[in-house]
Coordinates of C-alpha atoms in Angstrom, one line a residue:
X1 CA -20.4 -64.2 36.8
X2 CA -22.4 -66.8 38.4
X3 CA -20.6 -68.3 40.5
X4 CA -20.7 -71.5 39.4
X5 CA -18.4 -74.6 40.6
X6 CA -17.4 -76.8 37.3
X7 CA -18.0 -79.5 39.7
X8 CA -21.3 -81.7 38.5
X9 CA -23.2 -84.7 40.1
X10 CA -24.6 -87.2 38.0
X11 CA -27.8 -85.4 36.2
X12 CA -26.8 -83.4 33.4
X13 CA -30.0 -81.8 31.5
X14 CA -30.1 -84.7 28.4
X15 CA -30.3 -87.1 30.9
X16 CA -33.1 -85.0 33.1
X17 CA -34.9 -84.9 30.1
X18 CA -34.8 -88.3 29.2
X19 CA -35.3 -90.0 32.5
X20 CA -38.1 -87.6 34.3
X21 CA -39.2 -84.4 33.3
X22 CA -38.8 -85.6 29.4
X23 CA -41.7 -87.8 28.9
X24 CA -44.5 -85.1 28.7
X25 CA -47.1 -83.1 30.2
X26 CA -48.7 -85.7 32.0
X27 CA -46.1 -88.2 32.0
X28 CA -43.2 -86.8 33.3
X29 CA -41.5 -87.2 37.0
X30 CA -41.3 -84.3 39.2
X31 CA -37.2 -84.2 40.4
X32 CA -35.8 -84.3 43.3
X33 CA -34.5 -81.4 45.5
X34 CA -30.3 -82.6 44.5
X35 CA -31.4 -83.1 40.7
X36 CA -33.1 -79.7 40.8
X37 CA -30.1 -77.8 42.4
X38 CA -27.6 -79.8 39.8
X39 CA -29.7 -78.6 36.7
X40 CA -30.2 -74.9 38.0
X41 CA -25.5 -75.1 38.5
X42 CA -25.4 -76.8 35.1
X43 CA -27.2 -73.6 33.9
X44 CA -25.7 -70.8 35.1
X45 CA -22.4 -72.4 34.4
X46 CA -23.7 -72.4 30.5
X47 CA -23.0 -75.8 30.6
X48 CA -26.3 -77.5 28.4
X49 CA -26.6 -76.3 24.9
X50 CA -28.8 -74.3 24.0
X51 CA -30.6 -76.7 22.1
X52 CA -30.5 -79.0 25.8
X53 CA -31.7 -75.7 27.7
X54 CA -34.8 -74.8 25.3
X55 CA -35.8 -78.6 26.0
X56 CA -35.4 -78.3 29.2
X57 CA -37.4 -75.1 30.0
X58 CA -39.7 -76.1 27.8
X59 CA -40.5 -79.1 29.6
X60 CA -40.1 -77.7 32.9
X61 CA -43.0 -75.4 31.9
X62 CA -45.9 -79.0 30.5
X63 CA -45.4 -80.3 33.6
X64 CA -45.6 -77.7 36.2
X65 CA -43.0 -77.2 38.9
X66 CA -42.9 -78.0 42.4
X67 CA -42.2 -75.7 45.1
X68 CA -39.3 -78.5 46.0
X69 CA -37.7 -77.9 42.7
X70 CA -38.9 -74.4 43.1
X71 CA -36.6 -73.9 46.5
X72 CA -33.4 -75.6 45.0
X73 CA -33.4 -72.9 42.1
X74 CA -33.7 -70.3 44.0
X75 CA -30.7 -71.4 46.4
X76 CA -28.6 -71.9 43.7
X77 CA -29.6 -68.6 42.5
X78 CA -28.9 -67.2 46.1
X79 CA -25.4 -69.5 46.6
X80 CA -24.0 -68.7 43.0
X81 CA -25.4 -65.9 41.8
X82 CA -26.9 -63.0 43.8
X83 CA -25.1 -60.0 45.8
X84 CA -27.3 -59.2 48.5
X85 CA -26.4 -56.3 50.4
X86 CA -28.1 -55.2 53.3
X87 CA -29.8 -51.5 54.2
X88 CA -29.4 -50.6 58.2
X89 CA -33.4 -51.0 57.1
X90 CA -35.8 -53.4 57.0
X91 CA -37.6 -53.0 54.0
X92 CA -41.0 -54.3 52.1
X93 CA -39.0 -56.3 49.4
X94 CA -41.2 -55.7 46.4
X95 CA -40.4 -58.3 43.1
X96 CA -43.2 -58.1 40.4
X97 CA -42.7 -59.6 37.0
X98 CA -39.8 -57.9 35.7
X99 CA -41.6 -58.9 32.4
X100 CA -43.6 -55.4 33.1
X101 CA -46.7 -54.5 32.1
X102 CA -47.7 -53.0 28.6
X103 CA -51.0 -51.0 29.3
X104 CA -51.6 -50.3 32.9
X105 CA -49.5 -47.9 34.2
X106 CA -46.8 -48.9 36.5
X107 CA -48.0 -48.0 39.9
X108 CA -45.7 -49.4 42.2
X109 CA -43.1 -46.1 42.7
X110 CA -46.0 -43.7 43.8
X111 CA -46.8 -46.4 45.8
X112 CA -43.2 -47.3 47.1
X113 CA -43.0 -43.6 47.3
X114 CA -45.5 -42.9 49.4
X115 CA -44.9 -45.6 51.3
X116 CA -41.7 -44.6 52.7
X117 CA -42.6 -41.1 53.1
X118 CA -45.1 -42.6 55.8
X119 CA -41.7 -44.8 57.5
X120 CA -42.1 -47.4 55.2
X121 CA -39.2 -48.4 54.1
X122 CA -39.2 -50.1 50.4
X123 CA -37.5 -51.9 48.1
X124 CA -38.1 -52.8 44.5
X125 CA -35.7 -54.5 42.0
X126 CA -36.5 -55.7 38.2
X127 CA -33.7 -56.2 35.2
X128 CA -34.0 -54.2 31.7
X129 CA -37.0 -54.9 29.0
X130 CA -36.7 -58.5 30.5
X131 CA -38.6 -61.3 28.3
X132 CA -41.0 -62.4 27.6
X133 CA -42.9 -59.0 27.4
X134 CA -40.1 -56.8 27.6
X135 CA -42.4 -54.5 29.3
X136 CA -42.5 -51.7 31.6
X137 CA -41.3 -52.5 34.7
X138 CA -39.4 -50.5 38.3
X139 CA -36.4 -49.5 36.2
X140 CA -37.6 -47.5 33.4
X141 CA -40.6 -45.6 35.5
X142 CA -37.8 -44.6 37.5
X143 CA -35.2 -44.1 34.9
X144 CA -37.5 -41.6 33.4
X145 CA -38.6 -39.6 36.9
X146 CA -34.4 -39.1 36.3
X147 CA -33.6 -42.0 39.2
X148 CA -30.4 -43.5 38.6
X149 CA -31.0 -46.5 38.9
X150 CA -27.4 -48.2 37.1
X151 CA -26.4 -49.4 40.7
X152 CA -24.1 -51.1 42.8
X153 CA -25.8 -53.1 45.2
X154 CA -24.3 -51.0 48.3
X155 CA -25.6 -48.3 46.0
X156 CA -28.5 -49.6 46.6
X157 CA -28.9 -50.1 50.4
X158 CA -27.3 -46.4 51.0
X159 CA -30.9 -45.2 48.9
X160 CA -32.8 -47.6 51.1
X161 CA -31.1 -46.5 54.6
X162 CA -31.0 -42.2 52.8
X163 CA -34.1 -41.6 51.5
X164 CA -36.8 -44.7 52.5
X165 CA -37.2 -46.7 49.0
X166 CA -34.3 -48.7 47.1
X167 CA -34.0 -50.2 44.2
X168 CA -31.7 -53.1 42.8
X169 CA -30.4 -53.6 39.2
X170 CA -30.4 -57.1 38.6
X171 CA -28.0 -56.8 36.0
X172 CA -25.6 -56.2 39.0
X173 CA -26.8 -58.2 42.3
X174 CA -28.0 -61.2 40.0
X175 CA -25.8 -61.1 37.4
X176 CA -26.0 -65.2 36.4
X177 CA -29.5 -65.0 36.0
X178 CA -28.7 -62.1 33.4
X179 CA -26.4 -63.6 31.7
X180 CA -29.9 -66.0 31.0
X181 CA -30.6 -62.9 28.6
X182 CA -30.5 -64.1 25.2
X183 CA -31.3 -67.5 25.0
X184 CA -34.1 -66.8 27.8
X185 CA -35.0 -64.0 24.8
X186 CA -35.1 -66.9 21.8
X187 CA -37.4 -69.2 24.4
X188 CA -40.1 -66.8 23.3
X189 CA -42.2 -68.2 26.3
X190 CA -42.1 -68.0 30.2
X191 CA -39.4 -70.0 32.0
X192 CA -39.5 -71.3 35.7
X193 CA -36.0 -68.1 35.8
X194 CA -39.1 -65.8 35.8
X195 CA -40.9 -67.1 38.5
X196 CA -37.5 -67.6 41.0
X197 CA -36.1 -64.2 39.4
X198 CA -38.8 -62.0 41.9
X199 CA -37.9 -63.8 45.1
X200 CA -33.9 -63.0 44.5
X201 CA -34.4 -60.5 48.4
X202 CA -31.3 -58.9 47.3
X203 CA -32.4 -57.1 50.4
X204 CA -32.4 -59.5 52.3
X205 CA -35.8 -58.1 53.7
X206 CA -38.0 -59.8 55.9
X207 CA -40.8 -59.1 54.2
X208 CA -42.1 -59.7 50.6
X209 CA -44.5 -58.8 48.6
X210 CA -45.5 -60.2 45.6
X211 CA -48.5 -60.9 43.5
X212 CA -49.8 -63.9 41.5
X213 CA -52.3 -64.7 38.6
X214 CA -54.1 -67.2 40.3
X215 CA -54.1 -68.1 44.1
X216 CA -52.7 -71.8 43.7
X217 CA -50.2 -69.7 41.8
X218 CA -49.7 -68.1 45.5
X219 CA -49.4 -71.2 47.7
X220 CA -46.3 -72.6 45.2
X221 CA -44.3 -69.7 46.2
X222 CA -45.5 -69.2 49.6
X223 CA -44.1 -72.9 49.7
X224 CA -41.3 -72.4 48.3
X225 CA -40.6 -69.4 50.6
X226 CA -40.8 -72.4 53.1
X227 CA -39.1 -75.4 51.7
X228 CA -35.8 -72.8 50.6
X229 CA -33.0 -72.9 53.0
X230 CA -31.8 -68.9 51.7
X231 CA -35.0 -67.0 52.0
X232 CA -35.6 -65.9 55.4
X233 CA -39.4 -64.1 55.2
X234 CA -40.6 -64.1 57.9
X235 CA -44.3 -62.8 56.4
X236 CA -45.3 -62.7 52.3
X237 CA -48.1 -61.6 51.2
X238 CA -49.3 -62.4 47.7
X239 CA -52.0 -60.3 45.2
X240 CA -53.8 -61.0 42.2
X241 CA -52.3 -57.9 40.6
X242 CA -53.1 -55.5 37.3
X243 CA -51.0 -57.3 34.3
X244 CA -49.7 -60.0 36.7
X245 CA -47.2 -56.9 38.6
X246 CA -47.6 -56.0 42.3
X247 CA -50.7 -53.1 41.6
X248 CA -53.5 -53.8 43.1
X249 CA -56.5 -53.9 40.6
X250 CA -60.0 -51.1 40.2
X251 CA -63.0 -53.8 41.9
X252 CA -62.1 -57.2 43.4
X253 CA -58.8 -58.3 44.0
X254 CA -58.0 -62.0 45.6
X255 CA -55.3 -61.7 48.1
X256 CA -53.4 -64.5 49.8
X257 CA -51.9 -64.0 53.5
X258 CA -48.2 -66.2 54.7
X259 CA -46.8 -65.7 58.0
X260 CA -44.4 -68.0 58.9
X261 CA -46.3 -71.5 59.1
X262 CA -48.7 -73.8 57.5
X263 CA -51.6 -71.9 57.0
X264 CA -51.9 -69.5 53.7
X265 CA -54.9 -66.9 54.5
X266 CA -56.6 -65.7 51.5
X267 CA -59.2 -62.7 51.4
X268 CA -60.6 -60.1 49.1
X269 CA -60.0 -56.6 48.6
X270 CA -62.8 -54.8 47.1
X271 CA -61.9 -50.4 45.5
X272 CA -65.0 -49.7 46.2
X273 CA -64.8 -50.8 49.7
X274 CA -62.6 -47.5 49.8
X275 CA -64.8 -45.0 48.4
X276 CA -62.8 -45.3 44.9
X277 CA -65.7 -46.3 42.1
X278 CA -63.1 -47.9 39.3
X279 CA -62.2 -50.0 36.7
X280 CA -59.0 -51.0 35.3
X281 CA -59.1 -49.1 32.8
X282 CA -59.8 -46.3 34.2
X283 CA -55.7 -47.6 34.9
X284 CA -55.1 -47.9 31.3
X285 CA -52.2 -45.8 29.4
X286 CA -50.9 -45.0 25.4
X287 CA -47.1 -44.9 26.5
X288 CA -47.0 -46.9 30.3
X289 CA -43.4 -45.9 30.7
X290 CA -43.3 -41.8 30.2
X291 CA -47.4 -42.4 31.3
X292 CA -46.2 -44.5 34.7
X293 CA -43.7 -41.2 34.9
X294 CA -45.6 -38.7 34.5
X295 CA -48.7 -39.8 36.4
X296 CA -46.8 -40.7 39.2
X297 CA -44.8 -37.0 40.1
X298 CA -48.2 -35.3 39.2
X299 CA -49.8 -37.4 41.8
X300 CA -46.7 -36.5 45.0
X301 CA -46.6 -33.1 43.8
X302 CA -50.6 -33.1 44.3
X303 CA -51.2 -32.2 40.9
X304 CA -53.6 -34.9 40.5
X305 CA -56.4 -35.9 42.6
X306 CA -58.6 -38.9 40.1
X307 CA -58.4 -43.0 39.8
X308 CA -54.5 -42.9 39.9
X309 CA -54.2 -41.0 43.2
X310 CA -56.1 -43.3 44.8
X311 CA -54.8 -46.2 43.2
X312 CA -51.0 -44.5 44.2
X313 CA -52.4 -43.9 47.8
X314 CA -53.8 -47.2 48.4
X315 CA -51.0 -49.9 47.0
X316 CA -49.3 -46.8 49.4
X317 CA -51.0 -47.9 52.3
X318 CA -50.8 -51.9 51.0
X319 CA -47.0 -52.2 51.6
X320 CA -47.6 -50.4 55.0
X321 CA -49.7 -53.0 56.2
X322 CA -48.0 -55.8 54.4
X323 CA -44.5 -54.6 57.0
X324 CA -47.6 -54.1 60.0
X325 CA -46.8 -50.4 60.2
X326 CA -50.6 -50.2 59.9
X327 CA -53.3 -52.3 61.8
X328 CA -55.7 -51.6 58.7
X329 CA -55.5 -50.2 55.1
X330 CA -58.0 -47.3 56.4
X331 CA -54.5 -46.4 58.8
X332 CA -52.7 -46.3 55.9
X333 CA -54.9 -44.4 53.8
X334 CA -55.3 -41.4 55.9
X335 CA -51.5 -41.9 56.2
X336 CA -50.4 -42.0 52.4
X337 CA -53.0 -38.9 51.3
X338 CA -51.8 -36.9 54.5
X339 CA -48.2 -37.3 52.9
X340 CA -48.9 -36.4 49.6
X341 CA -51.2 -33.3 50.8
X342 CA -47.9 -32.2 53.2
X343 CA -44.9 -32.8 50.6
X344 CA -43.5 -35.1 52.2
X345 CA -44.1 -38.2 49.5
X346 CA -43.2 -35.1 47.2
X347 CA -39.7 -34.9 48.9
X348 CA -38.6 -38.4 48.8
X349 CA -38.9 -38.8 44.9
X350 CA -36.4 -34.8 44.6
X351 CA -34.3 -37.3 47.1
X352 CA -33.8 -39.8 45.1
X353 CA -33.4 -37.4 42.6
X354 CA -29.9 -36.2 44.3
X355 CA -28.8 -39.2 45.0

């Protein structure tokens, strides 16, 4: 349950609706940081009735939250819901959209295991069929591979230190947000919770790897990180991933890189420059959960040497680059292919199954 106080200020959600955010997408005002904080404290405590909460979420979607509001929501989440467990390793925090993918393979499990085999520790986190898509996320691919996912945060931290790869399960590390599942499900559209849950950072990592649909959203997320009192990322990389997930798309991918300052650097990745001639449809599958697991294992064991193998190696290399363990993607790709060829990546998979 959320650790929210029952003592609030002067801004119940209904008043915020009538006085600030609820007048429509063009005329609504932004909230102050304190107003946003109080709003989410009330939400985590279960104080607003369902109608008021739904209206508030929809009003926020209409007017679009600014970084100050998102930082306020995030800090309350970190203070009153998130249970952190920090491994000795300093992993890359991969926070893909929790509502998952519905048509293309999830590559981040294979990519994370490849990166771990090279010495780049990786943390991933997700819930279970999160609204609105309720599609395949990290948990489901790991389950299909026979890896434990119903873990307490301390167990997740131990998994990172023992194997180089760790999974944090939202109901265990972010119970207050998990308790909102039914109300989010009834909304039928994404809310700001879909944004802030991806930066919960349960491992207190220094580096975050995330995704976006539009470059302006990456700027908003890095501004959120800078505004937050509780997110200590020193580096964050966001890219325009497949289906909004943290998988580099075939062809052209826009990347936004932030290193703790005011500026956000953006650039492009062209998979053809790495000898990978593939299209989005080449990575589509019929059963995202089952096929993602089967493909992951086949790539790690060296049984597949195709577009999926290329994509997993490239995404693994990008995790190494995010943590600055390699200077270039070319260097990372060479290491990724080496650990697949020599069996090191498969060994990480077996270590995870044995955990």
